[in-house]
Amino acid sequence: MMLLTAGSRGDVEPFAALARRAAAQGHEARLAVPENPGADLSGLDAVSLEVDFQRLIGTQGASPWTAVRHYRTEVGPGMRRMLSAAVRETLAYRPDVVVHHPKVLTAPAVADALGVPHVVVETVPVLTPTREFPAPGVVNRDLGPFNRWTYAVTRGAGRMFRRDIERACAQLPSFTPDSAHSAPAASLVPISPQLLPRPADWPTSAHLTGAWHDDAGAPPLDPDVLRFLRGGAYLMATFGSMAVGDPLARGRAVVEVARAHGLRTLLLTGWGGLALPDALRGDDVHVTSSVPLDAVLPGAALAVHHGGAGTVHTVARAGVPHVIVPFLADQPFWGRQLHRRGLAAAPVPRQRLTTERLTAALVEAVACAATAERVGQEIRREHGVQTALDVVLSC
């Protein structure tokens, strides 16, 4: 099988988990990923899709408006390289099934050219329409009977990149610009039903598998991180790839609130979303760019984060309550959803993040601890990767 993914670490790790499970069961699996993905790919047959999303975000930011402004110089060329590499690498591998992220828009065409099925992975549930909630990242409030209409926006992404898709697919035999592509054999949604129950109006081809967790275990922690974890109660804060706004102000708010509540702070700077002002340095704060979240979350009192789907699931699996500071895309959706399910404080939009608001959110989140632990136990019993692999192998 060929697995194609694109985006940040949260988009890569689920695919790496699926590739590792497939290989462990004797199946040939090749994983195509962005450059500098930030995920553990050890032992995997992995190739590059020739685009560095970390560099893209570093130069043009995470906002869709800045992405539009930088389309000609950064976003467009990066997408063209990725779409073309996906076709080239898949043709070279000649798999019997293609499993792909929705951003890899050339995957259906190359699967059709090879005469094999393709399976789409909705790391965020934005492709399969439902009346139960609007497409995450399209609108931020429930539209009732009109929710299904919001999914047309996400399905229209291919039109924006139509010429890039056609250029990349020129490598395919018998490709014409007006070629119709087959529908996915299945849609895999690597989300826990503990966080998002399966909508009643989804078709049978949509599989809510549970979260995809890599059972290989996290790599060893740095000794300095280990010493910090053993020093007493702490909160973990990360904003992942979200680098817009003022990272120093956010870091200041997190550390001040943690200290006011007798907590130490593990501050993960990620791709630049958090930073520590010099005046707040101390033994009760440990700053590092990244750590395996699975290894540091089980001992945390709570987690302050941006609400990306990958982080949401990792925190929930650890049984830790959330304070979600959403920036964009699906993050407000997850903030609302986890708050409704009693796992998180009401979300604090990043433009409104202050010490006062974060203090209130921390108090509310701590009250969610018992529910978070119970839900974490249920998520740890799920077999999302195996369920997904069984669906792929049946296609």
Coordinates of C-alpha atoms in Angstrom, one line a residue:
M1 CA 0.0 0.0 0.0
M2 CA 1.0 3.6 -0.6
L3 CA 0.3 6.1 2.1
L4 CA 0.4 9.8 1.2
T5 CA 0.1 12.6 3.7
A6 CA 0.7 16.3 3.9
G7 CA 0.7 19.0 6.6
S8 CA 2.2 19.3 10.0
R9 CA 3.2 16.7 12.6
G10 CA -0.4 16.0 13.5
D11 CA -1.1 15.0 9.8
V12 CA 2.0 12.8 9.6
E13 CA 1.8 10.8 12.9
P14 CA -1.5 9.0 12.2
F15 CA -0.2 7.8 8.8
A16 CA 3.1 6.7 10.4
A17 CA 1.2 4.7 12.9
L18 CA -0.8 3.0 10.1
A19 CA 2.3 2.3 8.1
R20 CA 4.1 0.8 11.1
R21 CA 1.1 -1.5 11.9
A22 CA 0.8 -2.6 8.3
A23 CA 4.6 -3.5 8.2
A24 CA 4.4 -5.3 11.5
Q25 CA 1.7 -7.6 10.1
G26 CA 3.8 -8.4 7.0
H27 CA 2.3 -6.0 4.5
E28 CA 4.4 -3.8 2.2
A29 CA 3.8 -0.2 3.0
R30 CA 5.5 3.0 1.7
L31 CA 4.9 6.3 3.4
A32 CA 5.3 9.6 1.5
V33 CA 5.6 12.6 3.8
P34 CA 6.6 16.3 3.8
E35 CA 10.2 17.2 4.5
N36 CA 11.1 17.9 8.1
P37 CA 7.8 16.3 9.4
G38 CA 8.7 16.2 13.1
A39 CA 7.4 12.7 13.5
D40 CA 9.2 9.5 14.3
L41 CA 9.6 7.6 11.1
S42 CA 12.3 5.1 12.3
G43 CA 12.0 1.7 10.7
L44 CA 9.6 2.9 8.0
D45 CA 9.9 2.9 4.2
A46 CA 9.5 6.6 3.8
V47 CA 10.0 9.0 0.9
S48 CA 9.7 12.8 0.5
L49 CA 6.9 14.8 -1.0
E50 CA 9.4 17.6 -1.6
V51 CA 7.6 20.3 0.4
D52 CA 8.5 21.6 3.9
F53 CA 5.3 22.8 5.7
Q54 CA 7.3 24.0 8.6
R55 CA 9.3 26.4 6.3
L56 CA 6.0 27.4 4.6
I57 CA 4.4 28.3 7.9
G58 CA 7.6 30.0 9.1
T59 CA 7.7 32.3 6.1
Q60 CA 4.0 33.0 5.4
G61 CA 2.3 32.0 8.7
A62 CA -0.7 29.8 9.4
S63 CA -3.4 32.3 8.4
P64 CA -5.3 31.4 5.2
W65 CA -5.2 35.1 4.2
T66 CA -1.4 35.3 4.4
A67 CA -1.3 32.0 2.4
V68 CA -3.3 33.7 -0.4
R69 CA -0.9 36.6 -0.4
H70 CA 2.1 34.3 -0.6
Y71 CA 0.5 31.9 -3.1
R72 CA 2.7 32.7 -6.1
T73 CA 6.0 32.7 -4.1
E74 CA 5.6 30.0 -1.5
V75 CA 2.3 28.1 -1.3
G76 CA 1.7 27.5 -5.0
P77 CA 5.3 26.2 -5.8
G78 CA 5.2 24.0 -2.7
M79 CA 1.8 22.5 -3.6
R80 CA 3.0 21.8 -7.2
R81 CA 6.1 20.0 -6.0
M82 CA 4.0 17.9 -3.5
L83 CA 1.3 17.0 -6.1
S84 CA 3.9 16.0 -8.7
A85 CA 6.0 14.0 -6.2
A86 CA 2.9 12.1 -5.0
V87 CA 2.2 11.0 -8.6
R88 CA 5.8 10.1 -9.3
E89 CA 6.4 8.2 -6.1
T90 CA 3.1 6.3 -6.4
L91 CA 3.8 5.3 -10.0
A92 CA 7.2 4.0 -9.0
Y93 CA 5.9 2.0 -6.1
R94 CA 2.9 0.5 -7.9
P95 CA 0.8 -0.3 -4.8
D96 CA -2.4 -2.3 -4.7
V97 CA -4.2 0.5 -2.7
V98 CA -3.5 4.2 -2.1
V99 CA -4.3 5.7 1.3
H100 CA -4.2 9.5 1.2
H101 CA -4.7 12.8 3.1
P102 CA -7.3 15.1 1.5
K103 CA -4.5 17.6 0.7
V104 CA -2.9 15.1 -1.7
L105 CA -5.3 16.1 -4.5
T106 CA -3.6 13.9 -7.1
A107 CA -4.0 10.6 -5.2
P108 CA -7.4 9.7 -6.8
A109 CA -6.0 10.2 -10.4
V110 CA -2.9 8.1 -9.9
A111 CA -4.9 5.3 -8.2
D112 CA -7.2 5.3 -11.1
A113 CA -4.3 5.2 -13.5
L114 CA -2.9 2.1 -11.7
G115 CA -6.4 0.5 -11.5
V116 CA -6.3 0.3 -7.7
P117 CA -8.7 1.7 -5.1
H118 CA -8.0 4.8 -3.1
V119 CA -9.0 5.4 0.5
V120 CA -9.2 9.0 1.9
V121 CA -8.3 9.8 5.5
E122 CA -10.2 12.6 7.1
T123 CA -8.0 13.6 10.0
V124 CA -10.5 16.3 10.4
P125 CA -14.1 15.3 9.4
V126 CA -14.5 17.8 6.5
L127 CA -15.4 15.7 3.5
T128 CA -18.4 13.5 4.6
P129 CA -21.5 15.8 5.0
T130 CA -23.7 15.5 8.0
R131 CA -26.6 17.5 9.5
E132 CA -25.2 17.1 13.0
F133 CA -22.4 19.7 12.7
P134 CA -21.0 22.1 10.1
A135 CA -17.7 21.3 8.3
P136 CA -15.0 22.2 10.9
G137 CA -13.1 25.3 9.9
V138 CA -15.8 26.5 7.5
V139 CA -18.2 28.1 10.0
N140 CA -18.0 28.2 13.8
R141 CA -21.7 27.8 14.7
D142 CA -24.3 25.2 14.2
L143 CA -26.5 25.9 11.1
G144 CA -29.0 23.1 11.8
P145 CA -30.5 21.7 8.5
F146 CA -28.0 23.8 6.5
N147 CA -24.9 22.1 8.1
R148 CA -24.6 19.8 5.1
W149 CA -24.2 22.7 2.7
T150 CA -20.9 23.8 4.4
Y151 CA -19.1 20.7 3.2
A152 CA -19.3 21.9 -0.4
V153 CA -16.6 24.5 0.5
T154 CA -14.0 21.8 1.5
R155 CA -14.9 19.6 -1.5
G156 CA -14.2 22.6 -3.8
A157 CA -10.5 22.8 -2.9
G158 CA -9.6 20.8 -6.0
R159 CA -10.8 23.7 -8.2
M160 CA -8.3 26.1 -6.7
F161 CA -5.4 23.8 -7.7
R162 CA -6.9 22.5 -10.9
R163 CA -4.0 23.5 -13.1
D164 CA -1.5 22.2 -10.6
I165 CA -3.3 18.9 -10.5
E166 CA -3.4 18.7 -14.3
R167 CA 0.3 19.5 -14.6
A168 CA 1.2 16.8 -12.0
C169 CA -1.0 14.2 -13.6
A170 CA 0.5 14.8 -17.1
Q171 CA 2.9 12.0 -15.9
L172 CA 0.0 9.5 -16.0
P173 CA -0.8 7.4 -19.1
S174 CA -4.1 8.4 -20.8
F175 CA -4.7 11.3 -18.5
T176 CA -6.9 14.1 -19.8
P177 CA -7.9 17.3 -18.0
D178 CA -11.6 16.4 -18.0
S179 CA -11.0 12.9 -16.6
A180 CA -13.5 11.9 -14.0
H181 CA -12.0 10.2 -10.9
S182 CA -13.5 7.3 -9.0
A183 CA -15.0 7.9 -5.6
P184 CA -13.0 6.7 -2.6
A185 CA -13.5 3.1 -1.7
A186 CA -13.8 4.2 1.9
S187 CA -13.3 7.2 4.2
L188 CA -11.3 6.6 7.3
V189 CA -11.9 9.1 10.2
P190 CA -9.2 8.6 12.8
I191 CA -11.3 10.1 15.6
S192 CA -12.4 8.6 18.9
P193 CA -16.2 8.2 19.3
Q194 CA -15.5 9.3 22.9
L195 CA -14.8 12.8 21.5
L196 CA -17.1 12.8 18.5
P197 CA -19.9 10.2 18.2
R198 CA -20.5 8.9 14.7
P199 CA -23.2 11.0 12.9
A200 CA -26.3 8.9 12.2
D201 CA -26.5 10.2 8.6
W202 CA -23.0 9.2 7.5
P203 CA -22.9 6.5 4.8
T204 CA -21.5 3.1 5.5
S205 CA -18.4 3.9 3.5
A206 CA -17.3 6.4 6.3
H207 CA -15.6 4.6 9.2
L208 CA -15.1 6.3 12.5
T209 CA -12.2 4.1 13.5
G210 CA -11.0 5.6 16.8
A211 CA -7.8 7.4 17.2
W212 CA -4.6 6.1 15.5
H213 CA -2.0 5.6 18.2
D214 CA 1.4 4.2 17.5
D215 CA 2.1 1.3 19.9
A216 CA 5.8 1.4 19.2
G217 CA 6.2 3.7 22.1
A218 CA 7.8 7.1 22.5
P219 CA 11.5 7.5 22.1
P220 CA 13.5 8.2 25.2
L221 CA 13.2 11.6 26.8
D222 CA 16.1 14.0 27.2
P223 CA 17.5 13.7 30.8
D224 CA 16.8 17.3 31.5
V225 CA 13.1 16.8 30.6
L226 CA 13.0 13.7 32.8
R227 CA 14.4 15.6 35.8
F228 CA 11.8 18.3 35.3
L229 CA 8.9 15.9 35.2
R230 CA 10.0 14.3 38.5
G231 CA 10.0 17.7 40.2
G232 CA 6.3 18.1 41.1
A233 CA 3.0 19.1 39.6
Y234 CA 3.1 20.7 36.1
L235 CA 1.1 21.8 33.2
M236 CA 2.1 21.2 29.6
A237 CA 1.7 24.0 27.0
T238 CA 2.1 23.8 23.3
F239 CA 0.7 25.6 20.3
G240 CA 2.2 23.2 17.8
S241 CA 2.7 24.8 14.3
M242 CA 0.7 28.0 15.2
A243 CA 3.3 30.8 14.9
V244 CA 1.1 33.8 14.4
G245 CA 0.7 36.6 16.9
D246 CA 2.8 37.3 20.0
P247 CA 4.5 34.1 21.3
L248 CA 6.1 36.0 24.2
A249 CA 2.8 37.3 25.5
R250 CA 1.3 33.9 25.3
G251 CA 4.2 32.4 27.1
R252 CA 4.0 35.0 29.8
A253 CA 0.3 34.3 30.4
V254 CA 0.8 30.6 30.7
V255 CA 3.7 30.8 33.1
E256 CA 2.1 33.4 35.3
V257 CA -1.1 31.5 35.6
A258 CA 0.7 28.2 36.3
R259 CA 2.7 29.9 39.1
A260 CA -0.4 31.4 40.6
H261 CA -1.9 27.9 40.9
G262 CA 1.3 26.2 42.3
L263 CA 2.1 24.5 39.0
R264 CA 5.3 24.3 37.1
T265 CA 5.3 24.7 33.3
L266 CA 6.6 22.5 30.5
L267 CA 6.7 25.0 27.6
L268 CA 7.0 23.5 24.1
T269 CA 7.8 26.2 21.6
G270 CA 6.9 24.1 18.6
W271 CA 7.2 26.0 15.3
G272 CA 7.2 29.4 17.2
G273 CA 3.8 29.6 18.9
L274 CA 5.2 30.0 22.4
A275 CA 8.3 31.7 23.9
L276 CA 9.5 32.5 27.4
P277 CA 10.3 36.1 28.4
D278 CA 13.7 36.3 30.1
A279 CA 12.1 37.9 33.2
L280 CA 10.1 34.7 33.8
R281 CA 12.8 32.2 33.6
G282 CA 13.2 29.9 36.6
D283 CA 13.6 26.3 37.8
D284 CA 9.8 25.9 37.6
V285 CA 9.8 26.3 33.8
H286 CA 11.4 24.0 31.3
V287 CA 11.5 25.2 27.7
T288 CA 12.1 22.9 24.7
S289 CA 11.0 22.9 21.1
S290 CA 9.3 19.5 21.1
V291 CA 9.0 16.3 23.1
P292 CA 6.9 13.1 22.5
L293 CA 3.6 14.1 24.1
D294 CA 2.7 10.5 25.0
A295 CA 5.7 10.5 27.3
V296 CA 5.1 13.7 29.2
L297 CA 1.3 14.0 29.4
P298 CA 0.3 11.2 31.8
G299 CA 1.9 13.1 34.7
A300 CA 0.5 16.5 33.7
A301 CA -2.2 18.3 35.7
L302 CA -3.6 19.8 32.5
A303 CA -2.6 20.7 29.0
V304 CA -2.9 24.2 27.3
H305 CA -2.9 23.8 23.6
H306 CA -4.2 25.0 20.2
G307 CA -6.8 22.3 19.6
G308 CA -5.2 20.5 16.6
A309 CA -6.8 17.1 16.0
G310 CA -3.6 15.2 16.8
T311 CA -2.9 17.1 20.0
V312 CA -6.6 16.8 21.1
H313 CA -6.4 13.0 20.8
T314 CA -3.0 12.7 22.5
V315 CA -4.1 14.8 25.5
A316 CA -7.5 13.0 25.7
R317 CA -5.8 9.6 25.6
A318 CA -3.6 10.5 28.5
G319 CA -6.7 11.4 30.5
V320 CA -5.7 15.0 31.0
P321 CA -8.1 18.0 31.0
H322 CA -7.7 20.6 28.3
V323 CA -7.5 24.4 28.0
I324 CA -7.9 25.0 24.3
V325 CA -6.7 28.3 22.7
P326 CA -7.9 27.9 19.1
F327 CA -6.2 29.8 16.3
L328 CA -7.9 28.7 13.0
A329 CA -9.3 25.8 10.9
D330 CA -10.8 22.9 12.9
Q331 CA -9.4 24.2 16.2
P332 CA -12.5 26.1 17.3
F333 CA -14.6 23.1 16.5
W334 CA -12.5 20.9 18.8
G335 CA -12.6 23.6 21.5
R336 CA -16.4 23.6 21.5
Q337 CA -16.7 19.8 21.2
L338 CA -14.5 19.0 24.1
H339 CA -16.1 21.7 26.3
R340 CA -19.5 20.1 25.5
R341 CA -18.3 16.7 26.5
G342 CA -16.9 17.9 29.9
L343 CA -13.2 17.5 29.0
A344 CA -12.1 21.1 28.6
A345 CA -12.8 24.6 29.7
A346 CA -14.7 26.9 27.4
P347 CA -12.2 27.7 24.6
V348 CA -10.2 30.9 24.8
P349 CA -9.7 32.4 21.3
R350 CA -6.0 33.3 20.9
Q351 CA -6.8 37.0 20.2
R352 CA -8.5 37.2 23.7
L353 CA -5.8 35.3 25.6
T354 CA -5.1 37.2 28.8
T355 CA -3.9 36.1 32.2
E356 CA -7.4 36.7 33.6
R357 CA -9.1 34.6 31.0
L358 CA -6.5 31.9 31.2
T359 CA -6.9 31.8 35.0
A360 CA -10.6 31.2 34.7
A361 CA -10.1 28.5 32.1
L362 CA -7.5 26.7 34.2
V363 CA -9.9 26.6 37.2
E364 CA -12.7 25.3 34.9
A365 CA -10.4 22.7 33.3
V366 CA -9.2 21.3 36.6
A367 CA -12.8 20.5 37.5
C368 CA -12.9 18.3 34.3
A369 CA -10.2 16.0 35.6
A370 CA -12.4 13.1 36.6
T371 CA -14.2 13.1 33.3
A372 CA -11.0 13.4 31.4
E373 CA -9.5 10.4 33.2
R374 CA -12.6 8.2 32.6
V375 CA -12.6 9.1 28.9
G376 CA -8.9 8.6 28.6
Q377 CA -9.3 5.0 29.9
E378 CA -12.0 4.4 27.2
I379 CA -9.8 5.8 24.4
R380 CA -6.8 3.6 25.6
R381 CA -9.0 0.6 25.0
E382 CA -9.7 1.5 21.3
H383 CA -8.0 -0.2 18.4
G384 CA -8.2 2.6 15.8
V385 CA -5.1 1.7 13.8
Q386 CA -6.1 -2.0 13.5
T387 CA -9.7 -1.0 12.6
A388 CA -8.4 1.3 9.8
L389 CA -6.0 -1.3 8.5
D390 CA -8.8 -3.9 8.3
V391 CA -10.8 -1.5 6.2
V392 CA -7.9 -0.8 3.9
L393 CA -7.2 -4.5 3.4
S394 CA -10.8 -5.2 2.6
C395 CA -10.9 -2.6 -0.3

